Amino acid sequence: IGLAVTLHDFWHLKTELARAADYDIFARDMAIAGGLLAIAATALPPDPPHVAPAEGPFRVGAIFRFLAGGGFVVFLAATSIAQASHGFLYAFGSVHWDHLGYGKLTIGCLWAAAVVTEISMFAYSNYFLGLLGPVRLIVAGIACGLVRWLVTGFDPPLWLLYPAMMLHVGSFALTHLGTMHYIRQAVPAGMRNTAQGLYAALAGGILMSLSMWSAGPLYAAFGGLSYFAMAAMSAVALALALVLFRLNPRAEPAAAP
């Protein structure tokens, strides 16, 4: 329910509300959605008992030595660039489709197709993880992103735009799944929170912000062709992911320094 309310208001904000400068409704519904999510969270079952493994003393120098290692840097760069390649779509995807003449319902259905395929994959995430493993998931996901942005950059007809949007199952979901399990398997236990925090800051913060900030000038200059810039980002990320596959194909754990 929270996701549905958020998606509805986000698109509404991009169209009619943005023109009327009426952001109060969006803020109100976001608060309602957040409240519904909080209430729903109270129904979640309790976590099973967990005994934390014994760990040595916290050493900042050891963490920096590990995180500066070649394999982790390649992993961090590949996954962060891949996720940041979504910036133009998030910022101007709906705007561009509106410019092409698609109606609100069609645009909403395009976003819904992406979300449904993503959720469906996560429902069977253990199967995909067992089938491919973390690094292959990352490679496959980034490859999906490259195809997605190349197809979308040509302003394809609607029958082809739908499967391009459904490639969100790879460009975001498979990449994210592989990323989280790579950190779980390859990063020493005492450093996983730090590694995940660095990834979140780079992928969802620094690089995504730069990607979305550049989306405006790109769209003003090139319109829908700006998706090819996102494809270039995916190509760089894919090259790095293939290097990661050579360095650590099984996401084997590294010993803490």
Coordinates of C-alpha atoms in Angstrom, one line a residue:
I1 CA 0.0 0.0 0.0
G2 CA 2.8 2.4 0.9
L3 CA 4.6 1.7 -2.4
A4 CA 1.4 2.2 -4.3
V5 CA 0.7 5.5 -2.6
T6 CA 4.3 6.7 -3.1
L7 CA 4.4 5.8 -6.8
H8 CA 1.0 7.4 -7.5
D9 CA 1.9 10.7 -5.8
F10 CA 5.4 10.8 -7.3
W11 CA 4.0 10.7 -10.8
H12 CA 1.2 13.1 -9.9
L13 CA 3.8 15.5 -8.5
K14 CA 5.8 15.3 -11.8
T15 CA 2.8 16.4 -13.8
E16 CA -0.2 18.4 -12.4
L17 CA 1.0 19.2 -8.9
A18 CA 4.4 20.4 -10.0
R19 CA 2.7 22.9 -12.3
A20 CA 0.4 24.1 -9.5
A21 CA 3.3 24.2 -7.0
D22 CA 1.1 22.2 -4.6
Y23 CA 3.5 19.9 -2.7
D24 CA 1.4 19.6 0.5
I25 CA -0.6 16.7 -0.8
F26 CA 2.5 14.8 -1.7
A27 CA 4.0 15.4 1.7
R28 CA 0.7 14.4 3.4
D29 CA 0.4 11.1 1.5
M30 CA 4.1 10.3 2.0
A31 CA 3.5 10.7 5.8
I32 CA 0.4 8.4 5.5
A33 CA 2.4 5.8 3.6
G34 CA 5.1 5.9 6.1
G35 CA 2.6 5.5 8.9
L36 CA 1.1 2.5 7.2
L37 CA 4.5 0.9 6.7
A38 CA 5.3 1.5 10.4
I39 CA 2.0 -0.2 11.4
A40 CA 2.6 -3.1 9.1
A41 CA 6.1 -3.5 10.5
T42 CA 4.7 -4.3 13.9
A43 CA 3.2 -7.5 12.5
L44 CA 6.5 -8.9 11.4
P45 CA 7.7 -12.0 13.2
P46 CA 10.5 -11.5 15.7
D47 CA 14.1 -12.3 14.6
P48 CA 15.4 -15.7 15.5
P49 CA 17.9 -15.9 18.3
H50 CA 21.3 -14.9 17.1
V51 CA 24.6 -15.3 18.8
A52 CA 27.2 -12.9 17.4
P53 CA 30.5 -14.5 16.5
A54 CA 33.5 -13.6 18.6
E55 CA 35.5 -10.9 17.0
G56 CA 38.8 -9.2 17.7
P57 CA 39.2 -5.6 18.7
F58 CA 38.1 -2.9 16.3
R59 CA 41.0 -1.6 14.3
V60 CA 40.5 1.3 11.9
G61 CA 43.8 0.7 10.2
A62 CA 42.8 -2.9 9.4
I63 CA 39.5 -1.8 7.9
F64 CA 41.2 0.7 5.7
R65 CA 43.8 -1.8 4.5
F66 CA 41.1 -4.2 3.6
L67 CA 38.8 -1.7 1.9
A68 CA 41.6 -0.3 -0.1
G69 CA 42.4 -3.7 -1.5
G70 CA 42.1 -4.1 -5.3
G71 CA 39.2 -6.6 -5.3
F72 CA 37.0 -4.5 -3.0
V73 CA 37.6 -1.3 -4.9
V74 CA 36.7 -2.9 -8.2
F75 CA 33.6 -4.4 -6.6
L76 CA 32.6 -1.0 -5.1
A77 CA 33.2 0.9 -8.4
A78 CA 31.3 -1.7 -10.6
T79 CA 28.2 -1.9 -8.4
S80 CA 28.0 1.8 -7.6
I81 CA 28.4 2.9 -11.2
A82 CA 25.8 0.4 -12.3
Q83 CA 23.2 1.6 -9.8
A84 CA 24.0 5.3 -10.5
S85 CA 23.2 4.6 -14.2
H86 CA 19.5 4.7 -13.2
G87 CA 19.8 8.4 -12.4
F88 CA 18.5 9.7 -15.7
L89 CA 15.5 7.3 -15.7
Y90 CA 14.6 8.3 -12.2
A91 CA 14.8 12.0 -13.0
F92 CA 13.5 12.3 -16.5
G93 CA 12.0 9.0 -17.5
S94 CA 8.4 10.0 -16.9
V95 CA 9.0 13.5 -18.3
H96 CA 10.3 12.1 -21.5
W97 CA 7.5 9.6 -21.9
D98 CA 5.0 12.4 -21.4
H99 CA 6.8 14.4 -24.1
L100 CA 6.5 11.4 -26.4
G101 CA 2.7 11.5 -25.9
Y102 CA 2.2 8.6 -23.5
G103 CA -0.7 9.0 -21.1
K104 CA -0.5 8.8 -17.3
L105 CA -1.9 5.3 -17.1
T106 CA 0.6 4.0 -19.6
I107 CA 3.5 5.7 -17.8
G108 CA 2.2 4.3 -14.5
C109 CA 2.0 0.8 -16.1
L110 CA 5.6 1.1 -17.3
W111 CA 6.8 1.8 -13.8
A112 CA 4.6 -1.0 -12.4
A113 CA 6.0 -3.5 -14.9
A114 CA 9.5 -2.7 -13.6
V115 CA 8.4 -3.0 -9.9
V116 CA 6.5 -6.3 -10.4
T117 CA 9.4 -8.0 -12.1
E118 CA 11.8 -6.8 -9.4
I119 CA 9.5 -8.1 -6.6
S120 CA 9.0 -11.4 -8.4
M121 CA 12.7 -11.9 -8.6
F122 CA 13.3 -11.2 -5.0
A123 CA 10.6 -13.7 -4.1
Y124 CA 12.9 -16.4 -5.6
S125 CA 16.1 -14.7 -4.7
N126 CA 17.6 -17.8 -3.1
Y127 CA 17.1 -19.7 -6.3
F128 CA 19.0 -17.1 -8.3
L129 CA 21.7 -16.8 -5.7
G130 CA 22.3 -20.6 -5.7
L131 CA 22.2 -20.7 -9.5
L132 CA 24.7 -17.9 -10.2
G133 CA 26.4 -16.8 -7.1
P134 CA 27.1 -13.2 -6.1
V135 CA 29.6 -12.2 -8.8
R136 CA 27.7 -13.7 -11.7
L137 CA 24.6 -12.0 -10.4
I138 CA 26.4 -8.7 -10.5
V139 CA 27.7 -9.3 -14.0
A140 CA 24.3 -10.5 -15.3
G141 CA 22.5 -7.5 -13.7
I142 CA 24.9 -4.9 -15.2
A143 CA 24.6 -6.6 -18.6
C144 CA 20.8 -6.2 -18.4
G145 CA 21.3 -2.5 -17.6
L146 CA 23.5 -2.0 -20.6
V147 CA 20.9 -3.6 -22.9
R148 CA 18.1 -1.7 -21.2
W149 CA 19.7 1.8 -21.7
L150 CA 20.7 1.0 -25.3
V151 CA 17.1 -0.1 -26.2
T152 CA 15.5 2.8 -24.3
G153 CA 17.8 5.4 -26.0
F154 CA 16.2 4.7 -29.4
D155 CA 12.7 5.6 -28.1
P156 CA 11.3 2.2 -29.0
P157 CA 7.6 1.5 -29.6
L158 CA 5.6 0.7 -26.5
W159 CA 5.6 -3.1 -27.1
L160 CA 9.4 -3.0 -26.8
L161 CA 9.6 -0.3 -24.1
Y162 CA 7.7 -2.6 -21.7
P163 CA 10.4 -5.4 -21.8
A164 CA 13.1 -2.7 -21.5
M165 CA 11.5 -1.5 -18.3
M166 CA 11.1 -5.1 -17.1
L167 CA 14.9 -5.4 -17.4
H168 CA 14.9 -3.5 -14.0
V169 CA 14.8 -7.0 -12.7
G170 CA 18.4 -7.2 -13.8
S171 CA 19.8 -3.7 -13.8
F172 CA 18.7 -3.0 -10.3
A173 CA 17.5 -6.2 -8.6
L174 CA 20.1 -8.8 -9.6
T175 CA 22.9 -6.3 -9.2
H176 CA 21.6 -5.4 -5.7
L177 CA 21.1 -9.0 -4.7
G178 CA 24.7 -9.9 -5.8
T179 CA 26.1 -6.8 -4.1
M180 CA 24.6 -7.7 -0.7
H181 CA 25.7 -11.3 -0.9
Y182 CA 29.1 -10.4 -2.1
I183 CA 29.6 -8.2 1.0
R184 CA 28.2 -11.0 3.2
Q185 CA 30.6 -13.6 1.7
A186 CA 33.7 -11.7 0.8
V187 CA 34.0 -9.1 3.5
P188 CA 35.2 -10.1 7.0
A189 CA 32.4 -10.1 9.6
G190 CA 33.7 -7.2 11.5
M191 CA 33.9 -5.0 8.4
R192 CA 30.6 -5.7 6.7
N193 CA 28.7 -2.8 8.1
T194 CA 31.5 -0.4 7.0
A195 CA 31.6 -2.0 3.6
Q196 CA 27.8 -1.7 3.2
G197 CA 27.8 1.9 4.4
L198 CA 30.5 2.8 1.9
Y199 CA 28.5 1.2 -0.9
A200 CA 25.3 2.9 0.1
A201 CA 27.1 6.3 0.3
L202 CA 28.7 5.9 -3.1
A203 CA 26.0 4.2 -5.1
G204 CA 22.9 5.9 -3.6
G205 CA 24.5 9.1 -2.5
I206 CA 27.5 10.5 -4.3
L207 CA 27.3 8.9 -7.8
M208 CA 23.5 8.8 -7.9
S209 CA 23.4 12.5 -7.0
L210 CA 25.9 13.3 -9.8
S211 CA 23.9 11.2 -12.2
M212 CA 20.6 12.8 -11.5
W213 CA 22.2 16.3 -11.4
S214 CA 23.7 15.7 -14.8
A215 CA 20.3 14.5 -16.1
G216 CA 19.0 18.0 -16.5
P217 CA 21.7 19.4 -18.8
L218 CA 21.8 16.1 -20.7
Y219 CA 18.1 16.1 -21.3
A220 CA 18.1 19.7 -22.4
A221 CA 20.9 19.0 -24.9
F222 CA 20.1 15.5 -26.2
G223 CA 16.6 14.5 -25.0
G224 CA 16.0 10.8 -25.0
L225 CA 19.4 10.2 -26.4
S226 CA 20.7 10.8 -22.9
Y227 CA 20.1 7.2 -22.2
F228 CA 23.2 6.4 -24.1
A229 CA 25.2 8.2 -21.4
M230 CA 23.6 5.7 -19.0
A231 CA 24.6 2.9 -21.3
A232 CA 28.2 4.2 -21.2
M233 CA 28.1 4.0 -17.4
S234 CA 26.8 0.5 -17.6
A235 CA 29.6 -0.5 -20.1
V236 CA 32.2 0.8 -17.7
A237 CA 30.5 -1.0 -14.8
L238 CA 30.3 -4.2 -16.8
A239 CA 34.1 -4.1 -17.6
L240 CA 34.8 -3.6 -13.9
A241 CA 32.5 -6.5 -13.0
L242 CA 34.3 -8.8 -15.4
V243 CA 37.6 -7.8 -13.8
L244 CA 36.0 -8.6 -10.4
F245 CA 35.0 -12.0 -11.9
R246 CA 38.6 -12.7 -12.7
L247 CA 39.8 -11.6 -9.3
N248 CA 37.3 -13.3 -7.1
P249 CA 34.7 -15.4 -9.1
R250 CA 33.3 -17.1 -6.1
A251 CA 33.2 -14.1 -3.8
E252 CA 35.5 -16.0 -1.4
P253 CA 36.1 -14.4 2.0
A254 CA 39.3 -12.4 2.5
A255 CA 41.1 -12.7 5.7
A256 CA 41.0 -9.7 7.9
P257 CA 44.4 -7.9 7.9

